[in-house]
Short mmCIF file of C-alpha atoms in Angstrom, two decimals:
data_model
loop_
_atom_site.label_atom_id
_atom_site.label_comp_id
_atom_site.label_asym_id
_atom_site.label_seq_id
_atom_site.Cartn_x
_atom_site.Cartn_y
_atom_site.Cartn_z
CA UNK A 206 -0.03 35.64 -19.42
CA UNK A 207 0.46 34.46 -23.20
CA UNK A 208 -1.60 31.13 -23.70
CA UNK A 209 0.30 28.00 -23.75
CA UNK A 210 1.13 25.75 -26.50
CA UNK A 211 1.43 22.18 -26.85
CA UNK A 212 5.11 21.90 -26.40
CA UNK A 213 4.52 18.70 -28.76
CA UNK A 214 3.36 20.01 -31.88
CA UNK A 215 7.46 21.53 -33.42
CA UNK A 216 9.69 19.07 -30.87
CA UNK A 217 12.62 18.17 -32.77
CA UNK A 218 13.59 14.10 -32.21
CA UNK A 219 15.85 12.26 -33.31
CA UNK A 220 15.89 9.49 -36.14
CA UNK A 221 16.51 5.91 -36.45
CA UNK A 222 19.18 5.19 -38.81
CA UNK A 223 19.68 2.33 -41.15
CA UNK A 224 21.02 -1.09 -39.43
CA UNK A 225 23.78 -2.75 -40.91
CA UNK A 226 25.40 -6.55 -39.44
CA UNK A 227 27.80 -4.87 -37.40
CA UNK A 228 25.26 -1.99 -35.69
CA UNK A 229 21.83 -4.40 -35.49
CA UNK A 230 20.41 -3.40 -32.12
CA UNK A 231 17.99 -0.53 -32.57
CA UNK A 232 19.10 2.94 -32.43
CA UNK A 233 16.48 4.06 -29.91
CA UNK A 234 18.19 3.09 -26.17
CA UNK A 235 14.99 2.94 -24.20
CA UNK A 236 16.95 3.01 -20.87
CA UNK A 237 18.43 6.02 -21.46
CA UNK A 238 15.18 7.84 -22.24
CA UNK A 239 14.16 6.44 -18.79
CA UNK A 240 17.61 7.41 -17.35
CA UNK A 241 16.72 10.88 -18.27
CA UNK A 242 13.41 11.29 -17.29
CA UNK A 243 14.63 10.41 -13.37
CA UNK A 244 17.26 12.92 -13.72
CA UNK A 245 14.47 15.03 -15.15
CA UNK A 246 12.11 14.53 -11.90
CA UNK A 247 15.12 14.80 -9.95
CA UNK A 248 15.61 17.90 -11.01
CA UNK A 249 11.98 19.19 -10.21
CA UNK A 250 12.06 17.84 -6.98
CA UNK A 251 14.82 19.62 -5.76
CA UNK A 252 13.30 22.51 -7.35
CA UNK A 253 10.41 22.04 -5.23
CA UNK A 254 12.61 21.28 -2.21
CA UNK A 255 14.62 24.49 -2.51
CA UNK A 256 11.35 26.28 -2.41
CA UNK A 257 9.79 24.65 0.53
CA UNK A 258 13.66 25.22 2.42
CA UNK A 259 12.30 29.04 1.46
CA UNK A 260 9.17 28.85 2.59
CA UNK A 261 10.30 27.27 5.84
CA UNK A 262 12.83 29.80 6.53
CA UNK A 263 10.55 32.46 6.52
CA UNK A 264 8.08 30.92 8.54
CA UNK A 265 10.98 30.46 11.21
CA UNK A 266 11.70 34.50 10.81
CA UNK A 267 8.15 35.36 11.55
CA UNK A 268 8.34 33.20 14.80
CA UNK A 269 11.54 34.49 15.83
CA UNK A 270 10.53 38.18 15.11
CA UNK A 271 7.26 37.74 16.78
CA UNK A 272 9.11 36.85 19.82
CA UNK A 273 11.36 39.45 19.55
CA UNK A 274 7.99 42.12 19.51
CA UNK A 275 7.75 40.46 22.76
CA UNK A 276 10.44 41.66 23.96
CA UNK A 277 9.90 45.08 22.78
CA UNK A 278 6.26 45.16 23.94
CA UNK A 279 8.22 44.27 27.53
CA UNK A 280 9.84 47.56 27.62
CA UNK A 281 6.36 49.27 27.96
CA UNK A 282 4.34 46.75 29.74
CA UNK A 283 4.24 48.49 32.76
CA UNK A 284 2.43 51.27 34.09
CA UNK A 285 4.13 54.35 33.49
CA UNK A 286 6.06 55.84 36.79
CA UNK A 287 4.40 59.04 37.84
CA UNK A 288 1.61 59.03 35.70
CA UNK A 289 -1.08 60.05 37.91
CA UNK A 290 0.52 63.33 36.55
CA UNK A 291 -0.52 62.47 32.85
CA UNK A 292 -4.43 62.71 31.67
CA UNK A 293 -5.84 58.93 31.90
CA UNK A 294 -8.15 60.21 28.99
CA UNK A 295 -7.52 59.34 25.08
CA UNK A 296 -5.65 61.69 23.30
CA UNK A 297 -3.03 62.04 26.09
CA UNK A 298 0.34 60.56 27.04
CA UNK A 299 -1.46 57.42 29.05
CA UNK A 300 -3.30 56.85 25.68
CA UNK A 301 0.04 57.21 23.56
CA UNK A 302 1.66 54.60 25.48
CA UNK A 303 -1.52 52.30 25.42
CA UNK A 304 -1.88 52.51 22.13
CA UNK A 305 2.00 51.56 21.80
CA UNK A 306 1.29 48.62 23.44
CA UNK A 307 -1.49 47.61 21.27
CA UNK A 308 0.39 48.16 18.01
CA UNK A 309 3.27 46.61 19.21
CA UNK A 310 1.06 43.70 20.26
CA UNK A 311 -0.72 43.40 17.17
CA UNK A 312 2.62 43.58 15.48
CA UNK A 313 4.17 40.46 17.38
CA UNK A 314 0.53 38.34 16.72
CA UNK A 315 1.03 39.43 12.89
CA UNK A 316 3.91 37.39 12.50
CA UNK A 317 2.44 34.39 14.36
CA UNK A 318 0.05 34.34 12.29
CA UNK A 319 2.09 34.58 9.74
CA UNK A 320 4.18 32.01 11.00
CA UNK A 321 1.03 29.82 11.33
CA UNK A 322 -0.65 30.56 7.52
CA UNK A 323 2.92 29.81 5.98
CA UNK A 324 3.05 26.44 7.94
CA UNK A 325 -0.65 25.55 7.60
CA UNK A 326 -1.38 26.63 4.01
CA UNK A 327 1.53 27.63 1.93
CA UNK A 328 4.25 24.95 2.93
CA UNK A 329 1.90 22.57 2.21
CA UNK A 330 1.05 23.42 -1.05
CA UNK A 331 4.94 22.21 -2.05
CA UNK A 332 5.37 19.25 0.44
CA UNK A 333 2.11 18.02 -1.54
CA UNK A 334 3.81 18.91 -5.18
CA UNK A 335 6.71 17.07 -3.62
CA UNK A 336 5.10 13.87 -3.31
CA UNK A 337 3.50 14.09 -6.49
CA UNK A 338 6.92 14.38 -7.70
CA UNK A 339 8.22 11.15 -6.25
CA UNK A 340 5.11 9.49 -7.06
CA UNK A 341 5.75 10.31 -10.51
CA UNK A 342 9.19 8.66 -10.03
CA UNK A 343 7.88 5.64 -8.64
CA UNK A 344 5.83 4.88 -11.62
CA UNK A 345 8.56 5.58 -14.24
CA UNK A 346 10.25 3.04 -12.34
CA UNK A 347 7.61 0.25 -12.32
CA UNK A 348 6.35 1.03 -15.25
CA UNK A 349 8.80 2.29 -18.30
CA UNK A 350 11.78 1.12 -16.31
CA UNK A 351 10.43 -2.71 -15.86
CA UNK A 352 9.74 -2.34 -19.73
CA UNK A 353 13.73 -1.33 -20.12
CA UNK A 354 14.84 -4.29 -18.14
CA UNK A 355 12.60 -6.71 -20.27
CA UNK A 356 14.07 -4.97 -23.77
CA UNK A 357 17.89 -5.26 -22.51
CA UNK A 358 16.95 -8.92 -20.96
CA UNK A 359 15.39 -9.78 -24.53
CA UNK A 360 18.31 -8.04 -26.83
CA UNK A 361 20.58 -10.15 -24.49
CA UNK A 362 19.07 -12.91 -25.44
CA UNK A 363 18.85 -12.34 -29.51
CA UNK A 364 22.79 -11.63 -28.66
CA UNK A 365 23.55 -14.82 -27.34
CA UNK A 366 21.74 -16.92 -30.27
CA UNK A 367 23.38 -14.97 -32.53
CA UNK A 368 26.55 -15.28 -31.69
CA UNK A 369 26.18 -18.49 -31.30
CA UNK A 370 25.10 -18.72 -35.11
CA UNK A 371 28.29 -16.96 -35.82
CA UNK A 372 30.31 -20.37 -34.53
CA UNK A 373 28.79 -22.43 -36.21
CA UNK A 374 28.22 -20.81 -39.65
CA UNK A 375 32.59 -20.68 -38.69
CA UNK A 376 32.13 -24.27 -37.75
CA UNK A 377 30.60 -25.19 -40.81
CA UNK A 378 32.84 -23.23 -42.73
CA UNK A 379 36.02 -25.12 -41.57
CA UNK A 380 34.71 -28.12 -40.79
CA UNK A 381 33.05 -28.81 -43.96
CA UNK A 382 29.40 -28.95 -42.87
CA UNK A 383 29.57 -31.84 -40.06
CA UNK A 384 27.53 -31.17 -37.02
CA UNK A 385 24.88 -31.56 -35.09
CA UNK A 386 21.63 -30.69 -35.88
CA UNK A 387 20.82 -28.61 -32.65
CA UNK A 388 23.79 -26.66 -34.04
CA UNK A 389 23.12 -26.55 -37.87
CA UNK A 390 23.14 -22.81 -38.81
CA UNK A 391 20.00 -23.02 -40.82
CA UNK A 392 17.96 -23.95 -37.36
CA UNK A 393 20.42 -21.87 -35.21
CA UNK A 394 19.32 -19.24 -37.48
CA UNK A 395 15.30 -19.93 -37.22
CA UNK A 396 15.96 -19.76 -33.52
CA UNK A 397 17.51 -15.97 -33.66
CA UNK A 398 14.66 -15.21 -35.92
CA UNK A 399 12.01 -15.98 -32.57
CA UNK A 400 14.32 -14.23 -30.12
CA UNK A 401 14.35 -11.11 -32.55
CA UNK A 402 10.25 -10.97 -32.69
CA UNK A 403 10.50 -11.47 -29.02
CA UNK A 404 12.82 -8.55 -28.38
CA UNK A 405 11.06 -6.08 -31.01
CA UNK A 406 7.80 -7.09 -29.37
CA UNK A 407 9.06 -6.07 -25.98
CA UNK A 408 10.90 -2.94 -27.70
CA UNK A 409 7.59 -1.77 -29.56
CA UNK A 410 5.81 -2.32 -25.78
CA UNK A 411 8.04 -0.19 -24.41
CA UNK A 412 8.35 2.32 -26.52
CA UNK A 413 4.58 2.38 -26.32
CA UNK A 414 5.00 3.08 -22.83
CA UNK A 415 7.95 5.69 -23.04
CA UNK A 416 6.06 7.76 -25.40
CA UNK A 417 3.33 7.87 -23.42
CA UNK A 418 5.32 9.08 -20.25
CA UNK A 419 6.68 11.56 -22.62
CA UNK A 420 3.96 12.73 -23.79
CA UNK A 421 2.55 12.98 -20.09
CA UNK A 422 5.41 14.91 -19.03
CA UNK A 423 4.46 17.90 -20.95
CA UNK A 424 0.84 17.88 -18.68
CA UNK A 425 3.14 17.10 -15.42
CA UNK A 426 5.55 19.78 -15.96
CA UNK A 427 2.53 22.23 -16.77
CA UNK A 428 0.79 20.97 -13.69
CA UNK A 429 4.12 21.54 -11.24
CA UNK A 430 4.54 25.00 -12.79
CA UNK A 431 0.64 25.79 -11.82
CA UNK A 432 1.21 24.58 -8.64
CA UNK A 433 3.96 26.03 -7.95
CA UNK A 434 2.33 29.48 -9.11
CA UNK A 435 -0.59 28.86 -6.79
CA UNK A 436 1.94 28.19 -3.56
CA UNK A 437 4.11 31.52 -4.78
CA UNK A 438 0.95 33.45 -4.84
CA UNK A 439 -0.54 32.23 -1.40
CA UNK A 440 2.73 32.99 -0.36
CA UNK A 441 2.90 36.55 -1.38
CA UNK A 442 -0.77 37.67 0.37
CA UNK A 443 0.10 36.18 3.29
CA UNK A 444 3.78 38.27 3.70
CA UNK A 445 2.02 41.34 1.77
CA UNK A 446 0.70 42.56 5.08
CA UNK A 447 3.98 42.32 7.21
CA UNK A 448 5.54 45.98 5.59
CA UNK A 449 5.43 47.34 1.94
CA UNK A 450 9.52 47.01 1.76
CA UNK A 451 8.66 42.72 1.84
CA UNK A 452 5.83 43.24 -0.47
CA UNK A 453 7.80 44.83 -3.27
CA UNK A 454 10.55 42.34 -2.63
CA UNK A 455 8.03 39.09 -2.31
CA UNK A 456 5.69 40.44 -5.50
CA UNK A 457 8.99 41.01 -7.74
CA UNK A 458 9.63 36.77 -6.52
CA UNK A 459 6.50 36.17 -7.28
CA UNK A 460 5.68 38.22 -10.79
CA UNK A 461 8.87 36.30 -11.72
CA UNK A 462 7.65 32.99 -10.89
CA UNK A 463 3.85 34.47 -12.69
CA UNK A 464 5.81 35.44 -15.84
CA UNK A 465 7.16 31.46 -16.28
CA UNK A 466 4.57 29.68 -19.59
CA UNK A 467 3.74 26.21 -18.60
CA UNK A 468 5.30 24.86 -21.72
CA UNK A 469 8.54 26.77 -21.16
CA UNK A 470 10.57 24.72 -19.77
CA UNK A 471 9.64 21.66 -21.49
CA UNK A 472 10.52 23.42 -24.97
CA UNK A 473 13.91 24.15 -23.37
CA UNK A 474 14.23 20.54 -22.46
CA UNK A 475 12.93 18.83 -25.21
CA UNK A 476 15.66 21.52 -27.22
CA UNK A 477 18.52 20.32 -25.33
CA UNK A 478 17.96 16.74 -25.36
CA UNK A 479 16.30 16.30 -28.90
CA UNK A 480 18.95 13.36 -29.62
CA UNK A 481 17.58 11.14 -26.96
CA UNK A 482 13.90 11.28 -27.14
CA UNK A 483 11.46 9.39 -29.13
CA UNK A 484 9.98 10.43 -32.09
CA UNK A 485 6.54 9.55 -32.21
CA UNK A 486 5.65 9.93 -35.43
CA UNK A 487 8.47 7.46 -36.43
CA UNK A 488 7.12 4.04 -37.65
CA UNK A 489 7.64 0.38 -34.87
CA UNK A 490 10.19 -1.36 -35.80
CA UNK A 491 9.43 -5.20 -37.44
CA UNK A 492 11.75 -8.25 -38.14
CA UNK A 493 12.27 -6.90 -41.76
CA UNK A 494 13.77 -4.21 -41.11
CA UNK A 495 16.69 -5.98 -38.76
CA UNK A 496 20.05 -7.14 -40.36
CA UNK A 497 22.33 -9.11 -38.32
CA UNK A 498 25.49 -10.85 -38.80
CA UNK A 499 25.15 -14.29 -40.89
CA UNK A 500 21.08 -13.69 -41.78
CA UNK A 501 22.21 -14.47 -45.56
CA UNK A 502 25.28 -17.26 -44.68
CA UNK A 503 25.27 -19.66 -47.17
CA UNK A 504 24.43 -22.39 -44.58
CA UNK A 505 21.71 -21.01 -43.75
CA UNK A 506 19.97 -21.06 -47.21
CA UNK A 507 18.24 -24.43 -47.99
CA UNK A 508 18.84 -26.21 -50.86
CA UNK A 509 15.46 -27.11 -51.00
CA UNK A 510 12.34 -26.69 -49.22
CA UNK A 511 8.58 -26.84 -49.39
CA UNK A 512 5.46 -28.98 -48.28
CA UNK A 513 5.72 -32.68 -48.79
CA UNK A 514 3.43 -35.85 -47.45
CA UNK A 515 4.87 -38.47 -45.19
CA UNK A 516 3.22 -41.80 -44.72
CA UNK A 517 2.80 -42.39 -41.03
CA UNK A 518 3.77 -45.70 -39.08
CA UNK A 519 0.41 -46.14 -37.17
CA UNK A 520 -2.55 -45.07 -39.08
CA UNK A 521 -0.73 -45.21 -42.77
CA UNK A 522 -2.03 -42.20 -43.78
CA UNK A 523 -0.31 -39.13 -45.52
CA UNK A 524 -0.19 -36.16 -43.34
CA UNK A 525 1.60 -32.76 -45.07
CA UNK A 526 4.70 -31.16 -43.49
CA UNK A 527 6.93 -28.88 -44.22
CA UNK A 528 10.24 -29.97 -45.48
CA UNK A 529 14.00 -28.48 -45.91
CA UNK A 530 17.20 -29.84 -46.80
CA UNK A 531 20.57 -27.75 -45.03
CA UNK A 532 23.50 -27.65 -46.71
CA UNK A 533 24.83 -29.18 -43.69
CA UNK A 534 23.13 -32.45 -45.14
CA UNK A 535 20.02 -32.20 -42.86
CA UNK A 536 16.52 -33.35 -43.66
CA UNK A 537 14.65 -31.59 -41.18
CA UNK A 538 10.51 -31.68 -40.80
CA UNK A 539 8.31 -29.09 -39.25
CA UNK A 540 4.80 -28.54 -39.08
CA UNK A 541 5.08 -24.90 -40.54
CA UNK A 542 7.46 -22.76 -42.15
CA UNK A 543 6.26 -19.75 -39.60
CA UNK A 544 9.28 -18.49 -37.63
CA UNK A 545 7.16 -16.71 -35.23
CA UNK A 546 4.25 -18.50 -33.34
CA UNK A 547 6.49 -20.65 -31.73
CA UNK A 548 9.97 -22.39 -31.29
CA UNK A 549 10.96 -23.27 -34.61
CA UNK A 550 12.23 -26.71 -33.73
CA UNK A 551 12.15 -29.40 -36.02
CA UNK A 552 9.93 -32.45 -35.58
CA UNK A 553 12.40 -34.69 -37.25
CA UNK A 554 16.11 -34.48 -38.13
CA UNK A 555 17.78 -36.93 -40.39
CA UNK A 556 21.50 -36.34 -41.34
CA UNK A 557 21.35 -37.78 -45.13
CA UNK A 558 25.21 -38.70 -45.44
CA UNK A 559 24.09 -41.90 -42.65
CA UNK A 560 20.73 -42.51 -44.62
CA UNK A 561 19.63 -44.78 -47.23
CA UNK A 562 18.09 -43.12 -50.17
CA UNK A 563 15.51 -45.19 -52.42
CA UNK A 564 14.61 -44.84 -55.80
CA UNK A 565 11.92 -42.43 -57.13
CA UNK A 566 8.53 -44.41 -57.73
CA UNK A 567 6.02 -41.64 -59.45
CA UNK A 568 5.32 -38.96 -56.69
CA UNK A 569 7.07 -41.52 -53.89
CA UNK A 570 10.56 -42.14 -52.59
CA UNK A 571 11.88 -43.36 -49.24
CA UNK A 572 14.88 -42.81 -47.14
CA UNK A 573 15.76 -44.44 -43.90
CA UNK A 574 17.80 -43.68 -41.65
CA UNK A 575 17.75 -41.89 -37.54
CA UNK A 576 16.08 -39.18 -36.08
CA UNK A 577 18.77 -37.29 -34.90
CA UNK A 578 16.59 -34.13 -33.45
CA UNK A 579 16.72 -34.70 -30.04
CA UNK A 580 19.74 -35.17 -27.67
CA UNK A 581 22.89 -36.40 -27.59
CA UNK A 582 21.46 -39.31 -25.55
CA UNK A 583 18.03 -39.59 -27.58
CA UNK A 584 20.60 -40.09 -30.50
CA UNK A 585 22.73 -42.97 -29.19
CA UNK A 586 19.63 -44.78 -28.41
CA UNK A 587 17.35 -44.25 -31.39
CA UNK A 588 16.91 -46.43 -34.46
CA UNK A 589 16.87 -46.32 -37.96
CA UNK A 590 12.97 -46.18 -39.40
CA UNK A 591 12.16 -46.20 -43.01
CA UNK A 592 9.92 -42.98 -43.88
CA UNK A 593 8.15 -42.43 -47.16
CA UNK A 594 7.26 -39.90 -48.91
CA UNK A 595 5.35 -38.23 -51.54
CA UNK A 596 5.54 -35.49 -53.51
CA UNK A 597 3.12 -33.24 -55.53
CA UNK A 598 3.53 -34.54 -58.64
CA UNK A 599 6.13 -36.86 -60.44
CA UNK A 600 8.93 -34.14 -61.28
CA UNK A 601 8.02 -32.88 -57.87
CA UNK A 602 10.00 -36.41 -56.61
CA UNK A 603 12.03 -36.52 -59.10
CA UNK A 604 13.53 -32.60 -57.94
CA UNK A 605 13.80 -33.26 -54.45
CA UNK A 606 15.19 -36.96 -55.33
CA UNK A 607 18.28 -35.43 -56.77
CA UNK A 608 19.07 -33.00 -53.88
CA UNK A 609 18.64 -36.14 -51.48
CA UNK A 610 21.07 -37.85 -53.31
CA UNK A 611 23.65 -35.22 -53.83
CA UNK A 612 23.76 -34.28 -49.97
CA UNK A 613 23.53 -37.92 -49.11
CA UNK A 614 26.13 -39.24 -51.39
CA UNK A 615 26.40 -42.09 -54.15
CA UNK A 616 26.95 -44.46 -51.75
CA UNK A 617 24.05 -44.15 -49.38
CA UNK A 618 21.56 -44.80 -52.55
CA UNK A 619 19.96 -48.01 -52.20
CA UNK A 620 17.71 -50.08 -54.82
CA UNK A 621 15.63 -52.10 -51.92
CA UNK A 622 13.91 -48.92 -50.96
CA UNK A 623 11.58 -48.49 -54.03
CA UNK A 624 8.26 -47.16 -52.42
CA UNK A 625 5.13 -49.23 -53.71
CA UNK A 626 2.49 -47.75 -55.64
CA UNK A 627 -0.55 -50.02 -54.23
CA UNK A 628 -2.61 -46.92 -53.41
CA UNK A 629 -2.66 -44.77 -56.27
CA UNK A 630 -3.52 -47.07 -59.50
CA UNK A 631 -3.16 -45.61 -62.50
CA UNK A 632 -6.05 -43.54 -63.79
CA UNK A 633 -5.39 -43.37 -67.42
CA UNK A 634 -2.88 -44.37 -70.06
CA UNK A 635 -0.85 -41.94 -69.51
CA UNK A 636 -0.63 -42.50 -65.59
CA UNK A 637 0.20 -46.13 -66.30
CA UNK A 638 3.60 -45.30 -69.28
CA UNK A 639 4.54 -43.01 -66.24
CA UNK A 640 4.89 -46.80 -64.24
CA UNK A 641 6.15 -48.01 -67.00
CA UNK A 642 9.06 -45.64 -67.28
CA UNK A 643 9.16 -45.54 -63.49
CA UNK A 644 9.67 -49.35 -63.51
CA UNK A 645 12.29 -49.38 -66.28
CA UNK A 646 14.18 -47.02 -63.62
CA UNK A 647 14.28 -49.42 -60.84
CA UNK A 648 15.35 -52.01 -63.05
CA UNK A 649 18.13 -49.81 -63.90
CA UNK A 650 21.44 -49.76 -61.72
CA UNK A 651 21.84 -45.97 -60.29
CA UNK A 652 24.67 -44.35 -61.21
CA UNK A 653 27.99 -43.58 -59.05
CA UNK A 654 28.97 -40.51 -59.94
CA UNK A 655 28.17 -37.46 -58.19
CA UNK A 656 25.55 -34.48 -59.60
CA UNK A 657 27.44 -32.02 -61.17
CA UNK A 658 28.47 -29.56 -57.95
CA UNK A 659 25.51 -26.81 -59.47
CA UNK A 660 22.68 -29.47 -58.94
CA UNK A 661 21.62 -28.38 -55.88
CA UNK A 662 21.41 -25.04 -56.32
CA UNK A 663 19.66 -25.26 -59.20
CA UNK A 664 17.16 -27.18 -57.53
CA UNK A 665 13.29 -25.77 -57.10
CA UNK A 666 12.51 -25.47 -54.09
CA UNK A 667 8.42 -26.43 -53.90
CA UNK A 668 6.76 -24.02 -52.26
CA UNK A 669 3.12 -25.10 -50.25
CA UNK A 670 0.39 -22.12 -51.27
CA UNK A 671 -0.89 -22.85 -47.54
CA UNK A 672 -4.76 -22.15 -49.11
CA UNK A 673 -5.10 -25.94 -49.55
CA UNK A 674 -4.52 -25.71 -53.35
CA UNK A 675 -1.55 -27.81 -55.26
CA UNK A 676 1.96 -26.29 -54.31
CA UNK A 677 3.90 -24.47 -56.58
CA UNK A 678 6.55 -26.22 -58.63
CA UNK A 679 8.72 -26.09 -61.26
CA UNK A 680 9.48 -21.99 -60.78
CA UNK A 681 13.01 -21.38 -59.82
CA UNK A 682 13.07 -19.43 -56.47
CA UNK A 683 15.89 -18.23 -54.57
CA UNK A 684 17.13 -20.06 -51.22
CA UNK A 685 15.25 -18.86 -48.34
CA UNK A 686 12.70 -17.71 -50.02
CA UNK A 687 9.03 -19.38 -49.41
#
């Protein structure tokens, strides 16, 4: 028999095509690999069922022809009638008949024991495979078809949140900008960025786990084929003995089942079903590489973002967080810009059109207004707090001064919110014209009119380096990106 070759080395699979907004989930449908792999070990077992149907059948002809040599051996049980006028010696017609009855004896307790060996040794051979089979089953099930459940429960879930960022980047659309902040698009769309590294982690998990059932099914399949080579060829010594009519017509069953490579089968299979399996060779999938409806919305792209300090009301100390303004007019503070590690919900929400917005004092400027990051409820019963801020450096302020004011409108710019400057004298002459100047501003009455309507675009966003050096201003970025 030719030797057999890894049935993995020229298997054809399929490939993962490009995803666009309308066709985001992946291309490789996990269930259905694990759909076909039951009908696959379906298939074998009832293979291995017909055979032990076979099997059984012929052990229940040996029994019934060993009774029937019974019955013959009955027809010359008995003495013969006259025969004190045969020889009683060997050689005559008294040993004839004796030896008749011997034969025909020996005949009848050749197919018990047939009967017995194909029950006791053979039979079991496939009733064994059989369980193996279902076994096999059993842990597809628990194992690759738990992972299934937990990819389609996951993609479910990355559904849901987007679609949900669909009505509201509509909301925001036609309802110029105005709702909650639960519901702003930017953090809707944060939110579908977790549920997506969620569901690709359980996807990469279990395709893990489906390629290593595939892979195993090549060894199974060459294992069942063994097997059932072994049974076939018990099988065939144990009816060779009966006459040499069944043991041309078992040995031509068996040199059949002989002739069958271990990795014959599988070739065939893997052939016929090349657009369903896994490629293994084929990168995991990451966040990068998923498009999905909205991902570039223009509500979802801040205006501004990057690391600023915040001045806290107990210990009046600066403490750096990360900082975005929506174009849905939200101030929103989180501890990181990482999507990934963990809900990205923001610490603090403040919708700037109900703030007050104070003047720029060097790297500081205040706003006050209410944290409206929580409930409905939290809402209605929170209060207005004054929090100030400070930026990298003076043009720092100045940048993210002007987007403040444009999304929180002329008239929510107030005079009596100039931050002090008590704990950063100046260092040098320079430091101290910088006052200067900065007083001359406060002095001045701000101005009514709005920015021109490209001012907040054009704004930098300041980017933190996260190494602990200075951030990164002044370089103009595109939204989203930092």
């Amino acid at each position: 028999m030719a030797t057999p070759t890894s049935p993995t080395n020229n298997v054809p699979f399929r490939t993962t095509t490009a995803m666009t907004d309308e066709d985001w989930t992946p291309g490789e449908d996990t269930s259905e690999v694990t759909k076909l792999f039951h009908e696959r070990l379906q298939a074998w077992k009832h293979a291995c069922g017909y055979l032990e149907d076979y099997i059984g059948a012929t052990e229940k002809l040996h029994h019934s022809q060993a009774k029937d040599y019974e019955k013959v051996l009955k027809t010359v049980s008995n003495p013969l009638k006259e025969g004190h006028h045969f020889a009683q010696d060997l050689g005559g017609i008294a040993g004839m008949f004796d030896n008749i009855r011997s034969n025909t004896q020996g005949i009848a307790k050749s197919h018990t024991d047939t009967e017995k060996t194909l029950k006791g040794s053979v039979l079991p051979v496939f009733e064994r495979l059989h369980t193996e089979i279902k076994n096999k089953q059993k842990e597809l099930t628990k194992g690759a078809g738990k992972g299934s459940k937990n990819v389609d429960k996951a993609r479910t879930a990355s559904q849901k949140h987007i679609e949900k960022l669909g009505q509201h980047t509509a909301t925001f659309d036609s309802a110029g900008g105005k709702m909650t902040a639960a519901n702003d698009p930017y953090v809707l769309r944060r939110g579908v960025m977790h549920l997506l590294n969620k569901q690709i982690i359980e996807e990469n998990n279990n395709r893990t786990d489906i390629i290593a059932v595939q892979n195993s099914f090549s060894q199974f399949e060459a294992h069942v084929i063994a097997t059932l080579q072994t049974g076939m060829g018990q099988f065939m010594q144990v009816v060779n003995g009966q006459s040499e009519q069944q043991k041309a017509i078992f040995s031509d069953i068996t040199a059949t089942c002989q002739r069958i490579a271990p990795d014959f089968e599988w070739n065939g299979f893997v052939q016929r079903n090349n657009t369903v399996l896994i490629d293994p060779s084929a990168p995991p999938r990451t966040v990068n590489d998923v498009a999905f409806p909205n991902d570039r919305h223009r509500a979802t792209q801040p205006m501004i973002a990057g690391s600023l300090e915040k001045k806290g009301k107990l210990l009046k100390k600066y403490d750096t967080n990360y900082y975005v303004i929506t174009p849905s007019k939200f101030l929103h503070e989180y501890k990181t810009d990482d999507d990934f590690q963990k809900e990205p919900a923001p610490e603090i929400s403040l919708y700037l059109p109900d703030c007050l917005v104070g003047a720029v004092n060097g790297q500081k400027f205040n706003v006050k207004g209410k944290d409206v990051s929580g409930s409905s409820i939290v809402n209605k019963m929170s209060i207005s707090h004054e929090f100030q801020f400070k930026a990298h450096t003076p043009a720092d302020a100045e940048q993210w001064y002007e987007v403040i004011k444009a999304a929180a409108g002329n008239s929510a710019v107030s005079t009596e919110l100039a931050p002090t400057v008590s704990d950063s004298a100046p260092s040098s002459p320079a430091v101290a014209q910088g006052e200067a100047v900065t007083a001359e501003k406060q002095s001045t009455p701000l101005t009514t009119t709005d920015l021109p309507p490209d001012t907040t675009t054009a704004a930098t966003p300041v980017v933190a380096t996260g190494d602990g050096s200075a951030p990164v201003s002044g370089v103009e970025g595109k939204p989203g990106q930092y």
